[in-house]
mmCIF file of C-alpha atoms and ligand atoms in Angstrom:
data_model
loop_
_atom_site.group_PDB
_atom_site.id
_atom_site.type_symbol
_atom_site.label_atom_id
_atom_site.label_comp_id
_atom_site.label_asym_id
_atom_site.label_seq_id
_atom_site.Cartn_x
_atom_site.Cartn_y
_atom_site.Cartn_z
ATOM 1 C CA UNK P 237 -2.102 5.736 -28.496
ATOM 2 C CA UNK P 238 1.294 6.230 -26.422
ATOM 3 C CA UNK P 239 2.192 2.892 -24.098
ATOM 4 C CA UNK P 240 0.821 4.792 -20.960
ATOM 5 C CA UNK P 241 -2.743 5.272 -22.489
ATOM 6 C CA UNK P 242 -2.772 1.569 -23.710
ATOM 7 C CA UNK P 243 -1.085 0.043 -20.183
ATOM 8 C CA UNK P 244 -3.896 2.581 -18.627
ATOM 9 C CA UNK P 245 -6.398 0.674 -20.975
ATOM 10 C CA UNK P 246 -5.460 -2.737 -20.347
ATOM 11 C CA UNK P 247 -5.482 -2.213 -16.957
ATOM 12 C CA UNK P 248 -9.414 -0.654 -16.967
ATOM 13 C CA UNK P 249 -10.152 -3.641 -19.393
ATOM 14 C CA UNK P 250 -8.510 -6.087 -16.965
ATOM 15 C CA UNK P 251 -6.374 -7.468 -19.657
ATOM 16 C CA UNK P 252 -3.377 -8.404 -17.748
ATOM 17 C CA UNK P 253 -0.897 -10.084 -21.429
ATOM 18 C CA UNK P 254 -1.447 -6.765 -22.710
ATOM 19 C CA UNK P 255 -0.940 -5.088 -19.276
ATOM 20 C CA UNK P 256 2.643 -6.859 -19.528
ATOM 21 C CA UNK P 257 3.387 -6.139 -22.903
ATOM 22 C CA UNK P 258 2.972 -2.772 -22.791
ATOM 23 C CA UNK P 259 5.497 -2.434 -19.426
ATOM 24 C CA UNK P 260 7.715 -4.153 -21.175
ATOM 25 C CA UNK P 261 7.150 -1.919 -24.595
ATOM 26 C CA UNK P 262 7.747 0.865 -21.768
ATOM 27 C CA UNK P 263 10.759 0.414 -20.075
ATOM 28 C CA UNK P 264 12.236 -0.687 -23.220
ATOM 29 C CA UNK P 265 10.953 2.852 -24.640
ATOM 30 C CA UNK P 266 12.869 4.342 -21.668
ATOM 31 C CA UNK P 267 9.718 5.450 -19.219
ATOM 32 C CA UNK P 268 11.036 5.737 -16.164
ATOM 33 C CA UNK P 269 9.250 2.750 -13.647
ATOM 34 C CA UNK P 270 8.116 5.327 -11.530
ATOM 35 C CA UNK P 271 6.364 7.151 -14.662
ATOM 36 C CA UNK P 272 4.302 3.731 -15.563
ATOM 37 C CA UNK P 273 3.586 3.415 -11.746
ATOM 38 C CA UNK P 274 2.173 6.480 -11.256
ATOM 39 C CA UNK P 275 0.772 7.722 -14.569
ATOM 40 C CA UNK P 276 -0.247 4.202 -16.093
ATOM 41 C CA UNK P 277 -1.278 2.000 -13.072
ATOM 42 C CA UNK P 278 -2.336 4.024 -10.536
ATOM 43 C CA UNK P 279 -4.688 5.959 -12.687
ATOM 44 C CA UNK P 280 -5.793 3.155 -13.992
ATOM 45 C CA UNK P 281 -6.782 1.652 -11.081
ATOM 46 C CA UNK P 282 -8.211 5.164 -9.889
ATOM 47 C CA UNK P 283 -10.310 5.003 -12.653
ATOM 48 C CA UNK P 284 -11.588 1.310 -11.976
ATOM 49 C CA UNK P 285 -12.519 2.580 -8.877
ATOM 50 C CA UNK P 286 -14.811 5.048 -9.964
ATOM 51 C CA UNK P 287 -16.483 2.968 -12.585
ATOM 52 C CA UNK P 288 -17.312 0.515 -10.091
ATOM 53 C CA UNK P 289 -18.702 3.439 -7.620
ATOM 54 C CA UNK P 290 -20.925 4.444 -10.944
ATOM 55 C CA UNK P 291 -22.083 1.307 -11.310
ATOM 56 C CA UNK P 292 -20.475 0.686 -14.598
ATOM 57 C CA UNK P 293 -18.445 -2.871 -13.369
ATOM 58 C CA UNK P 294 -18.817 -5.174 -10.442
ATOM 59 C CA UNK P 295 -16.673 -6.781 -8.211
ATOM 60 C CA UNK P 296 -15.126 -9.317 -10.800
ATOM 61 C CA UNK P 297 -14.072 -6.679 -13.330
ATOM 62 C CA UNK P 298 -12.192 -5.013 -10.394
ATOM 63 C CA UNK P 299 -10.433 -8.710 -10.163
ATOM 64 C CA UNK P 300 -9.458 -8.784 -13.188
ATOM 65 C CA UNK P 301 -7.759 -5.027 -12.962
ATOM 66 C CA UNK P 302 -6.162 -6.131 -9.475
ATOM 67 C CA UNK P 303 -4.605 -8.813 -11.570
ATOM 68 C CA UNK P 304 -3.582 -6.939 -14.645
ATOM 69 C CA UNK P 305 -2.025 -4.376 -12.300
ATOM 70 C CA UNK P 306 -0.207 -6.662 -10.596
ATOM 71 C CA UNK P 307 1.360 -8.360 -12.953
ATOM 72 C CA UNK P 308 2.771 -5.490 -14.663
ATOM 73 C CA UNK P 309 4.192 -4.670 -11.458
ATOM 74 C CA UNK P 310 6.073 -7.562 -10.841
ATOM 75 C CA UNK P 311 7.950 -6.416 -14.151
ATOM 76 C CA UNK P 312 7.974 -2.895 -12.294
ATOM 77 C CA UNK P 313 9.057 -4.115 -9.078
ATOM 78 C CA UNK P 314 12.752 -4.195 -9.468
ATOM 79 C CA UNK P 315 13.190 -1.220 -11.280
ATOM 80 C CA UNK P 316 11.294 0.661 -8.270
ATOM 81 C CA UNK P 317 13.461 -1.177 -5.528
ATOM 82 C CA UNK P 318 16.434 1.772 -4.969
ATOM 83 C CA UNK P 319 19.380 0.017 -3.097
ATOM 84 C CA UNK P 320 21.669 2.956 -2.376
ATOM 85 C CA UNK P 321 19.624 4.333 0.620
ATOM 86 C CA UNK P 322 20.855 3.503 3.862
ATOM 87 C CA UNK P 323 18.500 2.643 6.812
ATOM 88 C CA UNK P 324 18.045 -0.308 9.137
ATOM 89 C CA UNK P 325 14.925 -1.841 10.929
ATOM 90 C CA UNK P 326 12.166 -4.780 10.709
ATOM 91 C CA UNK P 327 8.393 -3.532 9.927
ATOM 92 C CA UNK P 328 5.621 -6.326 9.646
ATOM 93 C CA UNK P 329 3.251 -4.957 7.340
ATOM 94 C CA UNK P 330 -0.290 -6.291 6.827
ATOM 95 C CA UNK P 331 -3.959 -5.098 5.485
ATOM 96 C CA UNK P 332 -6.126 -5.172 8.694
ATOM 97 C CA UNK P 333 -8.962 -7.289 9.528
ATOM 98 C CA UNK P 334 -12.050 -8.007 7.578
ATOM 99 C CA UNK P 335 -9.726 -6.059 4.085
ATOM 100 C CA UNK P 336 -8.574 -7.909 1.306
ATOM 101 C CA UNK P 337 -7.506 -5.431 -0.913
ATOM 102 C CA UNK P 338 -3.620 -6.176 -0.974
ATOM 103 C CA UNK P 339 -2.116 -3.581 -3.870
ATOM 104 C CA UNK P 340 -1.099 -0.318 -1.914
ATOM 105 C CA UNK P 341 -0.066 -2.735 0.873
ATOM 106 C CA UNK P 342 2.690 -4.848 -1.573
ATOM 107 C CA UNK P 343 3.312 -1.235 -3.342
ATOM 108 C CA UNK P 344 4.364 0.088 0.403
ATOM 109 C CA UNK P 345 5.751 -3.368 1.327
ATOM 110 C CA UNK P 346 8.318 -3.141 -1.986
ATOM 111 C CA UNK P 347 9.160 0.456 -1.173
ATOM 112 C CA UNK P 348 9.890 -0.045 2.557
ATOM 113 C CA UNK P 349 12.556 -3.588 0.918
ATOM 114 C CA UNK P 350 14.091 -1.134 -1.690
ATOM 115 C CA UNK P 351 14.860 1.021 1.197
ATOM 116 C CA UNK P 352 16.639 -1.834 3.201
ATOM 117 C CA UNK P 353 14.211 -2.424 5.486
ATOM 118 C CA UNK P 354 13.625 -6.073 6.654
ATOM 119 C CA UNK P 355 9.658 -6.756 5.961
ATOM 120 C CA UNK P 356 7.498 -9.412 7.494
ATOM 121 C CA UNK P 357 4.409 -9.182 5.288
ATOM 122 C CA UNK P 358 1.371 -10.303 7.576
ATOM 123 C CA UNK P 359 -0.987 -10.765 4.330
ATOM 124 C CA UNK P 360 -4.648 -9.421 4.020
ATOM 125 C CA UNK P 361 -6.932 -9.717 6.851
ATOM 126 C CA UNK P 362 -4.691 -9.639 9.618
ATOM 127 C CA UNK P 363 -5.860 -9.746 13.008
ATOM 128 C CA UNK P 364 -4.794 -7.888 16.002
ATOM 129 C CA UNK P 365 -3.023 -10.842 17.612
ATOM 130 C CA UNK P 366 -0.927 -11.245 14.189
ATOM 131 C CA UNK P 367 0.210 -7.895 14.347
ATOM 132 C CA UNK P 368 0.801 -8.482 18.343
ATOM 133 C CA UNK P 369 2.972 -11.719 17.731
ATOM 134 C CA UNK P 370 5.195 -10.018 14.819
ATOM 135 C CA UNK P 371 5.449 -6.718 18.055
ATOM 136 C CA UNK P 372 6.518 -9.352 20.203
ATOM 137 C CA UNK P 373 8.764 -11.093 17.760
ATOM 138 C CA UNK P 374 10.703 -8.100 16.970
ATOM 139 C CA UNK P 375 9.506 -5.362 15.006
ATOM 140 C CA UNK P 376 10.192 -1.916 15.169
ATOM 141 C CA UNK P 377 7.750 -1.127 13.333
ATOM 142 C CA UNK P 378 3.751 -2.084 12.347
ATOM 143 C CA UNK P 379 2.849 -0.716 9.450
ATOM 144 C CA UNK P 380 -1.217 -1.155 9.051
ATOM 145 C CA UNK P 381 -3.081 -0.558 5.648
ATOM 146 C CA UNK P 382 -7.546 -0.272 5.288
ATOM 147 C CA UNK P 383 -8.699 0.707 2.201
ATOM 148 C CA UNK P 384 -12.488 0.386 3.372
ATOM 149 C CA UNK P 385 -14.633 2.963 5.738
ATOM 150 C CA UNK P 386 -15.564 -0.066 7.555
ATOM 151 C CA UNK P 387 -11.977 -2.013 8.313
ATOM 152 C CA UNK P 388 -10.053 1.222 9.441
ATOM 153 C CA UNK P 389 -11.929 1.156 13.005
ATOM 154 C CA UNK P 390 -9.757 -2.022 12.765
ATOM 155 C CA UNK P 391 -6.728 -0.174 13.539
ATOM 156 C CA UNK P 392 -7.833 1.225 16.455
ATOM 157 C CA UNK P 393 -7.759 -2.488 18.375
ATOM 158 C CA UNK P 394 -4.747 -3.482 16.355
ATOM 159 C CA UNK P 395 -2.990 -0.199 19.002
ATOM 160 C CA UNK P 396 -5.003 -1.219 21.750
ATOM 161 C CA UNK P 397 -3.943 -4.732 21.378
ATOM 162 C CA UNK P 398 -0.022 -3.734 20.926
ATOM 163 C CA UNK P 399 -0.308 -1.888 24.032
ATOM 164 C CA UNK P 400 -2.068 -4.178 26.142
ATOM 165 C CA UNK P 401 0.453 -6.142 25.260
ATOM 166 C CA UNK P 402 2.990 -3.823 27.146
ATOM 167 C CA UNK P 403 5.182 -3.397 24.060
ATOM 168 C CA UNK P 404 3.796 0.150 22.823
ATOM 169 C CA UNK P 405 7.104 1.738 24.125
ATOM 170 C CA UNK P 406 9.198 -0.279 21.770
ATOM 171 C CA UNK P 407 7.451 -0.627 18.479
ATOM 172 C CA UNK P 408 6.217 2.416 16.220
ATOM 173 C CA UNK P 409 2.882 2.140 14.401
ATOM 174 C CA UNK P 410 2.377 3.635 11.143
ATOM 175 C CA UNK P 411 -0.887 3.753 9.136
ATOM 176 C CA UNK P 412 -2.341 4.253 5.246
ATOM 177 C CA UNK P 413 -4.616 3.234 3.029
ATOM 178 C CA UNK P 414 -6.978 6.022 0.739
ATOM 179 C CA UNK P 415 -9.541 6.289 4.028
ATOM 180 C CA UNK P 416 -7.044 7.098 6.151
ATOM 181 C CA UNK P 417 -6.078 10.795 7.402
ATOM 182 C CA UNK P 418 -3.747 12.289 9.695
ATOM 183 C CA UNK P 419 -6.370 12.998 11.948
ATOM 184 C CA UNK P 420 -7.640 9.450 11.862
ATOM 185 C CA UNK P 421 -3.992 8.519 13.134
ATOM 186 C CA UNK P 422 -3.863 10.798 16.118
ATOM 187 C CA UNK P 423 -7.152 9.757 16.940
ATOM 188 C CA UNK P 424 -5.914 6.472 17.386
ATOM 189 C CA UNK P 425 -2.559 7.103 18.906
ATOM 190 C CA UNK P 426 -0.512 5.991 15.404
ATOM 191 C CA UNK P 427 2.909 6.924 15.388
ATOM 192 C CA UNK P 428 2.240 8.863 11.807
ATOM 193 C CA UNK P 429 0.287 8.353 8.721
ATOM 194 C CA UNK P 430 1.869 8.292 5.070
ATOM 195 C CA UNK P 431 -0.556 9.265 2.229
ATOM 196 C CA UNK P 432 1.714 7.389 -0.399
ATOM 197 C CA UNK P 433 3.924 4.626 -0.646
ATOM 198 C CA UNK P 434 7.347 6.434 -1.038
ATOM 199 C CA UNK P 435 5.953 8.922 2.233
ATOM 200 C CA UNK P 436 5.836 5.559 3.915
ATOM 201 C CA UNK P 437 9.282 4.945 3.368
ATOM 202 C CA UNK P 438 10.132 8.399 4.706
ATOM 203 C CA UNK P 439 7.548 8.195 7.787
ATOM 204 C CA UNK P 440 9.510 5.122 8.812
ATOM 205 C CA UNK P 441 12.385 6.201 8.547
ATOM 206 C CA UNK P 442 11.497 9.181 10.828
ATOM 207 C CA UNK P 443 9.503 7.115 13.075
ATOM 208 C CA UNK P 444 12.854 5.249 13.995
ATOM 209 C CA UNK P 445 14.573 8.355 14.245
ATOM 210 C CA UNK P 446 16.800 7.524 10.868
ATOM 211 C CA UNK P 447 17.958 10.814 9.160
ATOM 212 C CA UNK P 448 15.160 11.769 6.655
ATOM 213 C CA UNK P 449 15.105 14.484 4.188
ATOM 214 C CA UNK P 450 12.646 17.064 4.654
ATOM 215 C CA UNK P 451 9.197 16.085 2.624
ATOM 216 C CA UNK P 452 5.048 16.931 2.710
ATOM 217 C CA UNK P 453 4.077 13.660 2.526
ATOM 218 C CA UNK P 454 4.634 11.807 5.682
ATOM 219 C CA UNK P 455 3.496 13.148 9.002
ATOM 220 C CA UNK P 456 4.618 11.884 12.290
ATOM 221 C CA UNK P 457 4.193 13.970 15.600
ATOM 222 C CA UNK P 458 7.456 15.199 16.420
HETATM 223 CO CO1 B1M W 1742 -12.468 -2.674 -3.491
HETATM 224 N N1 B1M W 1742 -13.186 -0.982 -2.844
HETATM 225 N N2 B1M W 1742 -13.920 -3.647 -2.595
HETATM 226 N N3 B1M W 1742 -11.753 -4.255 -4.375
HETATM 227 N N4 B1M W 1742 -11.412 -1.505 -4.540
HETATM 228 C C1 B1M W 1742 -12.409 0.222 -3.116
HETATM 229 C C2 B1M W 1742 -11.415 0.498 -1.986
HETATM 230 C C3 B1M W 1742 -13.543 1.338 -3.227
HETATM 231 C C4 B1M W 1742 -13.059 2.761 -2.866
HETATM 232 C C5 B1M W 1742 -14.191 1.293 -4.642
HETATM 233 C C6 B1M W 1742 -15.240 2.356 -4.813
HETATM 234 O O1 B1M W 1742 -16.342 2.169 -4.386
HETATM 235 N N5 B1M W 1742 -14.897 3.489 -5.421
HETATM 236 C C7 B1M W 1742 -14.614 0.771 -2.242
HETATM 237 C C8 B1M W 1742 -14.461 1.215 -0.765
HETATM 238 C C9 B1M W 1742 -15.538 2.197 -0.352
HETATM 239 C C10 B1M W 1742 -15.366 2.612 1.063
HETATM 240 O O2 B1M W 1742 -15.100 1.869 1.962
HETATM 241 N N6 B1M W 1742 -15.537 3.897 1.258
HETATM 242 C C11 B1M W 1742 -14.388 -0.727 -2.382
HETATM 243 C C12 B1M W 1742 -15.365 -1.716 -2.035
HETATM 244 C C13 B1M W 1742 -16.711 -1.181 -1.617
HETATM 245 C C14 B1M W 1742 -15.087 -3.107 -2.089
HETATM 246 C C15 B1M W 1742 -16.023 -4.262 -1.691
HETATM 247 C C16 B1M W 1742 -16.827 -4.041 -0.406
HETATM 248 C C17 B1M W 1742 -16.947 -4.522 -2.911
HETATM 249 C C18 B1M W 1742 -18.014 -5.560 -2.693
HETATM 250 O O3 B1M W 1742 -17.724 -6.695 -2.426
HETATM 251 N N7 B1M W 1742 -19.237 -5.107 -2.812
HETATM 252 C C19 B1M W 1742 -15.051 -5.455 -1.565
HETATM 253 C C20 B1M W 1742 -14.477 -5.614 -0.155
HETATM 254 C C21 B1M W 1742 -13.650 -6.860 -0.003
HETATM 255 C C22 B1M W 1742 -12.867 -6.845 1.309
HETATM 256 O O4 B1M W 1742 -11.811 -6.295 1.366
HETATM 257 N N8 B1M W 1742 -13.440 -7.446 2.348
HETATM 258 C C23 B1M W 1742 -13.957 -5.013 -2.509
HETATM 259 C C24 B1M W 1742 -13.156 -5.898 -3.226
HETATM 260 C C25 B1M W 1742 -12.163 -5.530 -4.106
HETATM 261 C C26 B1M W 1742 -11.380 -6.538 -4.960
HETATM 262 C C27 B1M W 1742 -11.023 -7.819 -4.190
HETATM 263 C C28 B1M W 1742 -12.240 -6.905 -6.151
HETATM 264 C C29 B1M W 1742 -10.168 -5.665 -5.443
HETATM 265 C C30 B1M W 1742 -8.910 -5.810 -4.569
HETATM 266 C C31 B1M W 1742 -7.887 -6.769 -5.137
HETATM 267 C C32 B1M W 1742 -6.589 -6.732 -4.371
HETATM 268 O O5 B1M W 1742 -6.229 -5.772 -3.708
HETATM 269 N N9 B1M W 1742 -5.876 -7.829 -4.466
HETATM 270 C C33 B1M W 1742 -10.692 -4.239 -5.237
HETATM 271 C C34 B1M W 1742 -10.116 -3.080 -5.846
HETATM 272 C C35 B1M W 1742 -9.042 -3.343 -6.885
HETATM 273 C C36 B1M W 1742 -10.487 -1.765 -5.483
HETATM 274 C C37 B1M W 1742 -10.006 -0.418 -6.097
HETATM 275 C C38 B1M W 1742 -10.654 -0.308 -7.466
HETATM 276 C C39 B1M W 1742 -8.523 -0.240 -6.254
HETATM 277 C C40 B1M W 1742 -7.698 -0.410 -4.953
HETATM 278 C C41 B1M W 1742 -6.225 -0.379 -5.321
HETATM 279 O O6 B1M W 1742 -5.582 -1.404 -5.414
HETATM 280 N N10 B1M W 1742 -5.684 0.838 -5.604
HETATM 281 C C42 B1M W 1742 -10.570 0.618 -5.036
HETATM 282 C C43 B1M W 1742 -10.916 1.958 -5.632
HETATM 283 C C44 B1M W 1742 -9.809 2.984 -5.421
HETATM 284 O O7 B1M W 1742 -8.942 2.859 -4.585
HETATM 285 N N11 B1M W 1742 -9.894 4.065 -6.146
HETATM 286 C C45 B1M W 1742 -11.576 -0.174 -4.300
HETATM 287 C C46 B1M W 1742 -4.305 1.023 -6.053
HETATM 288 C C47 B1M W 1742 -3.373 1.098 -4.828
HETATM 289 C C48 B1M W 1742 -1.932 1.297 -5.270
HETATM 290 O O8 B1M W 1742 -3.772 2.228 -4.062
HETATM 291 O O9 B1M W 1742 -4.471 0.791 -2.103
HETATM 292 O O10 B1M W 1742 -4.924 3.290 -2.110
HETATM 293 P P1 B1M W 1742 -4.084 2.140 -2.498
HETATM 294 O O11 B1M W 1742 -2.614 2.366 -1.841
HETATM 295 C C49 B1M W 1742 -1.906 3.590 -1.935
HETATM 296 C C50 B1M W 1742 -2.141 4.524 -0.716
HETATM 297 O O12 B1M W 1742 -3.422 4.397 -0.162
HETATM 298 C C51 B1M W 1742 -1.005 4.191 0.213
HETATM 299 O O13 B1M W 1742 0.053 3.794 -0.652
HETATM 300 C C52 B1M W 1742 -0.442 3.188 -1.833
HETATM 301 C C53 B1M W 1742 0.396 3.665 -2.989
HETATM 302 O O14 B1M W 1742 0.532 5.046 -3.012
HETATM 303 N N12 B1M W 1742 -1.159 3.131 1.224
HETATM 304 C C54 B1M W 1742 -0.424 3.169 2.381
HETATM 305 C C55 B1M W 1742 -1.879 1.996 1.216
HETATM 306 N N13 B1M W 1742 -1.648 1.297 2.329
HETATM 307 C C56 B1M W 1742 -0.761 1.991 3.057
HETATM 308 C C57 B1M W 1742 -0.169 1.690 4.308
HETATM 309 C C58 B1M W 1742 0.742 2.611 4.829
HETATM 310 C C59 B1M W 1742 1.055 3.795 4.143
HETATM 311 C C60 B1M W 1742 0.493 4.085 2.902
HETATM 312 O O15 B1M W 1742 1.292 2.293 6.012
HETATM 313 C C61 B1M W 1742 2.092 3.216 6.642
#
């Protein structure tokens, strides 16, 4: 078996020793981070996802795979972080209300710090007046991430709240998470919506009005 089929497999079994070794066997083997990211972890974690759907694991198992992928990301993590791009800004980034899944929220999080962006991670289950307070305390931008059908109707206060606040006009608000769509975030009045966490980076970036190159990933109205 080659190291991304066993990192895949001690991800799915939730075995998070093994889940380090083989990162570690990895990199050493010369994968690319971004290789064991995308083709170990997050099909891994794709496929946890539809075992549970099927029935096949419950809620612990999924635990267990949260923690085996995370662990093998902190290994990851500063072989992802790429220093040479120039941009500037602060973005508080959180996982709305009533979600605790935290993964594509860190992955996003790490992309937007590699990038030279200042983060304030708000944490899981943030409420509006969290994201408010980090508007208020300077942020340029809110960056919002749901993974659940029934926390991304969060997002819609978490706008309504920043602009009852009076401070729409000076901070952007971005939004992901799998639920999420493009048409979700106009609905809403986002600023854009990134599908992945490297669009994120680029979606900020163009959000602030920071010279971006031309991708597919990252929509923001013009
Ligand atoms: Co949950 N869970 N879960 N879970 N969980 C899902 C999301 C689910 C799709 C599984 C399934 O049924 N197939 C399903 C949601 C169904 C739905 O709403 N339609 C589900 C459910 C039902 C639940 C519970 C309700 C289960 C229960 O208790 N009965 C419960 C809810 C708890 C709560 O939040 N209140 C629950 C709990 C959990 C755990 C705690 C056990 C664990 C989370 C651990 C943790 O995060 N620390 C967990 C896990 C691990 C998952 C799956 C398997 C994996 C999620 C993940 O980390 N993916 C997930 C199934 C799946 O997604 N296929 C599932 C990897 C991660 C890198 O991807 O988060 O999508 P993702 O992030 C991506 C993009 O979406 C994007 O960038 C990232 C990287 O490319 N992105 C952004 C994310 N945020 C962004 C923000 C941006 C931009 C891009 O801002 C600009």
């Amino acid at each position: 078996m080659s190291v991304l089929d066993q990192l895949h497999a001690a991800v799915v079994d939730g075995q998070a020793r093994e889940a380090v070794a083989q990162t570690e066997q990895g990199l050493a083997e010369g994968i690319p981070a971004e290789r064991l990211l995308e083709d170990g972890l997050m099909v891994a974690m794709k496929d946890v996802g539809r075992l549970f759907e099927e029935g096949e694991i419950f809620v612990p198992e999924m635990l267990v795979s949260a923690h085996a992928m995370k662990s093998s990301l902190a290994l990851l993590r500063p072989h992802l972080l790429d220093s040479n791009v120039a941009s500037s800004g602060r973005v508080a980034i959180g996982t709305v209300k009533g979600d605790l899944h935290d993964i594509g929220k860190n992955l996003v999080a790490m992309m937007l710090q590699g990038s030279g962006f200042e983060i304030v991670d708000l944490g899981v289950d943030v409420y509006p007046e969290k994201f408010v307070e980090a508007a208020r305390d300077g942020a340029d931008v809110v960056a919002m991430s749901a993974l659940l059908t029934t926390t991304m109707t969060n997002m819609r206060e978490v706008v309504d709240a920043i602009d009852s606040a009076g401070l729409r006009d000076r901070v952007r608000v971005v939004v992901g998470g799998a639920p999420i769509t493009q048409t979700y975030a106009d609905e809403i009045g986002a600023d854009g919506y990134a599908k992945t966490a490297s669009s994120a980076v680029r979606l900020v970036q163009r959000v602030l009005g920071l010279s971006v190159p031309a991708d597919g990933g990252a929509t923001a109205p013009a």
